[in-house]
Tab-separated table of C-alpha atoms in Angstrom:
chain	number	residue	atom	x	y	z
A	1448	ASP	CA	101.180	25.552	-129.399
A	1449	THR	CA	102.629	26.444	-125.474
A	1450	GLU	CA	100.933	29.725	-125.647
A	1451	VAL	CA	98.715	32.357	-123.158
A	1452	THR	CA	97.286	34.994	-125.259
A	1453	GLN	CA	95.876	38.087	-123.194
A	1454	THR	CA	93.938	40.866	-125.182
A	1455	PRO	CA	93.842	43.763	-124.971
A	1456	LYS	CA	97.877	44.456	-123.880
A	1457	HIS	CA	97.102	47.948	-122.733
A	1458	LEU	CA	93.685	49.462	-121.779
A	1459	VAL	CA	92.362	52.824	-120.385
A	1460	MET	CA	88.555	52.721	-119.140
A	1461	GLY	CA	87.438	55.776	-116.668
A	1462	MET	CA	85.518	54.754	-113.067
A	1463	THR	CA	81.970	54.538	-114.759
A	1464	ASN	CA	83.246	51.870	-118.035
A	1465	LYS	CA	82.493	47.958	-118.817
A	1466	LYS	CA	85.664	46.244	-120.177
A	1467	SER	CA	86.845	42.758	-120.569
A	1468	LEU	CA	89.184	41.775	-120.604
A	1469	LYS	CA	89.827	38.187	-122.617
A	1470	CYS	CA	92.645	34.861	-122.322
A	1471	GLU	CA	92.799	32.070	-124.768
A	1472	GLN	CA	95.062	29.223	-124.245
A	1473	HIS	CA	95.074	26.122	-126.687
A	1474	MET	CA	97.034	23.269	-124.320
A	1475	GLY	CA	93.968	21.362	-122.701
A	1476	HIS	CA	94.653	22.928	-120.001
A	1477	ARG	CA	91.318	22.420	-117.545
A	1478	ALA	CA	92.683	25.262	-114.451
A	1479	MET	CA	93.117	28.826	-115.695
A	1480	TYR	CA	93.301	31.678	-113.429
A	1481	TRP	CA	93.229	35.586	-113.220
A	1482	TYR	CA	95.815	37.390	-111.693
A	1483	LYS	CA	96.644	41.067	-110.326
A	1484	GLN	CA	99.972	42.049	-110.605
A	1485	LYS	CA	100.638	46.095	-109.270
A	1486	ALA	CA	104.443	47.464	-110.119
A	1487	LYS	CA	107.215	46.295	-108.183
A	1488	LYS	CA	104.739	43.178	-106.806
A	1489	PRO	CA	104.026	40.364	-106.570
A	1490	PRO	CA	101.280	38.929	-108.769
A	1491	GLU	CA	98.131	37.910	-105.910
A	1492	LEU	CA	96.105	35.484	-106.875
A	1493	MET	CA	92.832	36.027	-107.850
A	1494	PHE	CA	90.190	33.938	-109.081
A	1495	VAL	CA	90.718	29.810	-110.442
A	1496	TYR	CA	88.872	27.999	-112.660
A	1497	SER	CA	88.877	24.591	-112.562
A	1498	TYR	CA	87.009	22.018	-115.810
A	1499	GLU	CA	85.278	25.775	-116.279
A	1500	LYS	CA	84.311	26.098	-112.480
A	1501	LEU	CA	85.039	28.937	-110.129
A	1502	SER	CA	86.984	26.866	-107.589
A	1503	ILE	CA	88.846	29.662	-105.766
A	1504	ASN	CA	88.156	33.723	-105.317
A	1505	GLU	CA	90.428	35.283	-102.538
A	1506	SER	CA	87.677	37.862	-101.934
A	1507	VAL	CA	87.906	39.947	-104.859
A	1508	PRO	CA	84.895	43.172	-104.947
A	1509	SER	CA	82.032	41.808	-107.342
A	1510	ARG	CA	83.136	45.262	-109.366
A	1511	PHE	CA	85.768	42.068	-110.777
A	1512	SER	CA	83.526	40.002	-112.659
A	1513	PRO	CA	85.229	36.713	-114.226
A	1514	GLU	CA	83.387	34.309	-117.147
A	1515	CYS	CA	85.058	30.845	-118.176
A	1516	PRO	CA	82.192	30.141	-121.421
A	1517	ASN	CA	85.127	27.162	-122.558
A	1518	SER	CA	87.675	25.359	-122.307
A	1519	SER	CA	90.155	27.350	-123.712
A	1520	LEU	CA	88.650	30.095	-122.901
A	1521	LEU	CA	88.250	32.766	-119.670
A	1522	ASN	CA	86.994	36.304	-119.145
A	1523	LEU	CA	87.262	39.210	-116.742
A	1524	HIS	CA	84.650	41.306	-116.702
A	1525	LEU	CA	85.124	44.591	-115.037
A	1526	HIS	CA	82.757	47.545	-113.921
A	1527	ALA	CA	83.184	50.761	-112.427
A	1528	LEU	CA	86.427	50.227	-111.452
A	1529	GLN	CA	88.856	52.671	-109.033
A	1530	PRO	CA	92.045	53.769	-109.673
A	1531	GLU	CA	93.722	51.563	-107.763
A	1532	ASP	CA	92.709	49.081	-109.318
A	1533	SER	CA	95.295	49.901	-112.075
A	1534	ALA	CA	97.629	46.680	-112.781
A	1535	LEU	CA	98.928	43.908	-114.922
A	1536	TYR	CA	96.188	41.775	-115.442
A	1537	LEU	CA	97.762	38.456	-115.862
A	1538	CYS	CA	96.277	34.825	-117.352
A	1539	ALA	CA	97.805	31.948	-116.342
A	1540	SER	CA	96.670	27.714	-117.213
A	1541	SER	CA	97.647	24.382	-115.941
A	1542	LEU	CA	96.597	21.431	-116.415
A	1543	PRO	CA	93.688	19.696	-114.491
A	1544	GLY	CA	92.991	19.434	-110.872
A	1545	GLN	CA	93.219	20.708	-106.587
A	1546	GLY	CA	96.597	19.416	-106.608
A	1547	SER	CA	98.380	19.665	-109.511
A	1548	PRO	CA	101.689	19.684	-109.589
A	1549	TYR	CA	101.819	21.170	-113.115
A	1550	GLU	CA	103.555	23.802	-114.091
A	1551	GLN	CA	101.150	27.593	-115.290
A	1552	TYR	CA	101.731	28.907	-118.078
A	1553	PHE	CA	101.391	32.880	-118.134
A	1554	GLY	CA	100.266	35.572	-121.364
A	1555	PRO	CA	102.424	38.551	-120.827
A	1556	GLY	CA	99.380	39.988	-119.060
A	1557	THR	CA	97.310	43.205	-119.450
A	1558	ARG	CA	98.303	46.821	-118.399
A	1559	LEU	CA	94.998	48.455	-117.204
A	1560	THR	CA	95.288	52.256	-115.913
A	1561	VAL	CA	91.856	53.618	-114.422
A	1562	THR	CA	90.972	57.329	-114.919
B	490	ASP	CA	99.545	29.408	-95.775
B	491	ALA	CA	102.849	27.874	-95.764
B	492	LYS	CA	105.287	31.383	-96.526
B	493	THR	CA	108.596	31.746	-98.251
B	494	THR	CA	111.187	34.462	-97.941
B	495	GLN	CA	113.878	34.590	-99.831
B	496	PRO	CA	116.344	37.932	-100.252
B	497	ASN	CA	115.200	40.581	-101.925
B	498	SER	CA	118.424	41.072	-104.331
B	499	MET	CA	121.549	39.814	-106.263
B	500	GLU	CA	124.126	40.189	-108.714
B	501	SER	CA	126.351	37.391	-110.547
B	502	ASN	CA	128.761	37.461	-113.152
B	503	GLU	CA	128.112	36.382	-116.749
B	504	GLU	CA	128.937	32.657	-117.137
B	505	GLU	CA	129.068	31.842	-113.154
B	506	PRO	CA	127.133	30.119	-111.934
B	507	VAL	CA	124.223	31.796	-109.594
B	508	HIS	CA	121.965	30.098	-106.569
B	509	LEU	CA	119.210	31.566	-105.014
B	510	PRO	CA	118.105	30.463	-101.484
B	511	CYS	CA	114.358	30.072	-100.715
B	512	ASN	CA	113.587	29.230	-97.193
B	513	HIS	CA	109.906	27.168	-95.798
B	514	SER	CA	109.905	26.694	-92.808
B	515	THR	CA	106.333	26.118	-93.027
B	516	ILE	CA	105.916	23.608	-95.966
B	517	SER	CA	103.612	21.576	-95.056
B	518	GLY	CA	104.968	17.327	-96.416
B	519	THR	CA	102.673	17.347	-99.824
B	520	ASP	CA	103.570	21.397	-100.832
B	521	TYR	CA	105.534	21.777	-104.041
B	522	ILE	CA	108.441	23.818	-104.869
B	523	HIS	CA	107.581	25.896	-107.460
B	524	TRP	CA	109.976	28.408	-109.647
B	525	TYR	CA	109.132	30.672	-111.815
B	526	ARG	CA	110.780	33.984	-113.425
B	527	GLN	CA	109.626	36.784	-114.546
B	528	LEU	CA	111.367	38.935	-116.869
B	529	PRO	CA	111.127	42.446	-117.593
B	530	SER	CA	107.818	43.556	-119.245
B	531	GLN	CA	106.705	39.797	-119.108
B	532	GLY	CA	104.527	37.380	-117.336
B	533	PRO	CA	105.787	34.640	-115.257
B	534	GLU	CA	107.287	31.708	-117.035
B	535	TYR	CA	107.817	28.617	-115.085
B	536	VAL	CA	112.059	27.497	-114.780
B	537	ILE	CA	111.130	24.156	-112.172
B	538	HIS	CA	109.575	22.320	-109.636
B	539	GLY	CA	110.469	19.611	-107.203
B	540	LEU	CA	108.768	17.855	-104.226
B	541	THR	CA	111.634	15.350	-101.778
B	542	SER	CA	114.494	15.287	-104.684
B	543	ASN	CA	116.308	17.520	-106.524
B	544	VAL	CA	115.480	17.824	-109.730
B	545	ASN	CA	116.895	19.433	-113.119
B	546	ASN	CA	116.019	20.089	-116.047
B	547	ARG	CA	117.593	22.663	-119.281
B	548	MET	CA	117.075	25.633	-117.781
B	549	ALA	CA	118.132	25.516	-114.376
B	550	SER	CA	118.700	22.782	-110.807
B	551	LEU	CA	116.587	22.959	-107.985
B	552	ALA	CA	118.702	21.466	-104.593
B	553	ILE	CA	115.749	20.845	-101.911
B	554	ALA	CA	116.792	20.282	-98.031
B	555	GLU	CA	116.476	17.041	-96.194
B	556	ASP	CA	114.449	18.531	-93.990
B	557	ARG	CA	112.288	20.548	-96.814
B	558	LYS	CA	112.714	24.081	-95.209
B	559	SER	CA	115.076	25.385	-98.172
B	560	SER	CA	115.585	25.343	-101.214
B	561	THR	CA	118.190	26.333	-104.323
B	562	LEU	CA	117.966	27.285	-107.380
B	563	ILE	CA	121.359	26.981	-109.381
B	564	LEU	CA	121.662	28.708	-112.604
B	565	HIS	CA	124.651	26.646	-113.902
B	566	ARG	CA	125.796	29.557	-116.297
B	567	ALA	CA	124.406	32.955	-115.611
B	568	THR	CA	123.287	34.879	-118.978
B	569	LEU	CA	122.032	38.577	-119.679
B	570	ARG	CA	119.561	37.310	-120.486
B	571	ASP	CA	118.919	35.526	-117.180
B	572	ALA	CA	118.158	38.867	-115.181
B	573	ALA	CA	114.762	38.399	-114.214
B	574	VAL	CA	113.100	38.657	-110.820
B	575	TYR	CA	112.393	34.938	-109.464
B	576	TYR	CA	109.865	33.874	-107.504
B	577	CYS	CA	110.059	30.877	-104.959
B	578	ILE	CA	106.197	29.237	-104.212
B	579	LEU	CA	104.475	26.820	-102.426
B	580	LEU	CA	102.168	24.750	-104.057
B	581	SER	CA	99.562	23.461	-101.739
B	582	TYR	CA	98.028	19.860	-103.110
B	583	ASN	CA	95.102	20.870	-101.390
B	584	PHE	CA	94.074	23.626	-103.118
B	585	ASN	CA	95.352	24.502	-106.943
B	586	LYS	CA	97.072	28.065	-105.682
B	587	PHE	CA	99.758	29.680	-106.315
B	588	TYR	CA	101.150	32.317	-103.335
B	589	PHE	CA	104.031	34.085	-105.101
B	590	GLY	CA	106.779	35.473	-102.044
B	591	SER	CA	108.544	39.059	-102.988
B	592	GLY	CA	110.987	37.310	-104.902
B	593	THR	CA	114.878	38.235	-105.835
B	594	LYS	CA	115.883	40.222	-108.214
B	595	LEU	CA	118.739	39.131	-110.334
B	596	ASN	CA	121.300	41.222	-111.477
B	597	VAL	CA	124.416	39.410	-114.331
B	598	LYS	CA	126.690	41.527	-115.033
B	599	PRO	CA	128.568	41.650	-117.999
C-alpha cells in the first residue's frame, strides 16, 4: 500500500468555524508533512513531523494547529481562518529522519474554501 | 536555502524525447536533486532523484552536470499522460525540507 489518503476532499468553512483535516498512511513512514498550495503556485511547506514530533514549523500562523497522534495519522486543526487561507492542503509522508533523501508520497489534497 | 530555476513552460510532441532543464548554482555538496511532477487536480508525484551520478528508473532519467550546478530530467518518449508541471527540488541533508521551485509546465502535443 503506497497510498496517502486525505479527508475530506473538499471543505467549505466560515471564518468563525473550527474544522480539521485528516491524513493517513500505512507505509511505515515516520516523517509526515503539511503543504499549502495556492492556485497556479508550487506547494509551500508548512509543517514537518519526524517520529511523531514537530520538527519544522515554517512560521505558520497559530490559526493552523498540526497534530500527529500516532505514526500513521496527521491532523491539521483549523480555527478562525481568513479567506486568503483558501487553498489546496497537501499531506505527504516519507521514510524517517532528517536528511533523508527518500521520496515523499503525496495525498490528493483537501480543497479548502474559507467564506 | 538553495534555490532552483526552471523554464516556465515547454512543449513536446508525443513519442519524442523531452529534456527538462534545472539550474541550481547554489547547491551544496550534500543536497540531493529531486524531481516531482504534478498532474492536474492531483498531488505531486515522485519522478526521480540523485546526488552526483546520473540515474535511470522506469519513468525517466536524470542527468547531473559534473559541477552539480544544473541537472536535466529526460523523458524518453513523451505521452499525453506526461503533461504536467515538473518541479526540480533540492533536499538539504541537514533538514528534511522540500522547497519547490516554480516548476515547468510541460505540454505534450499529439
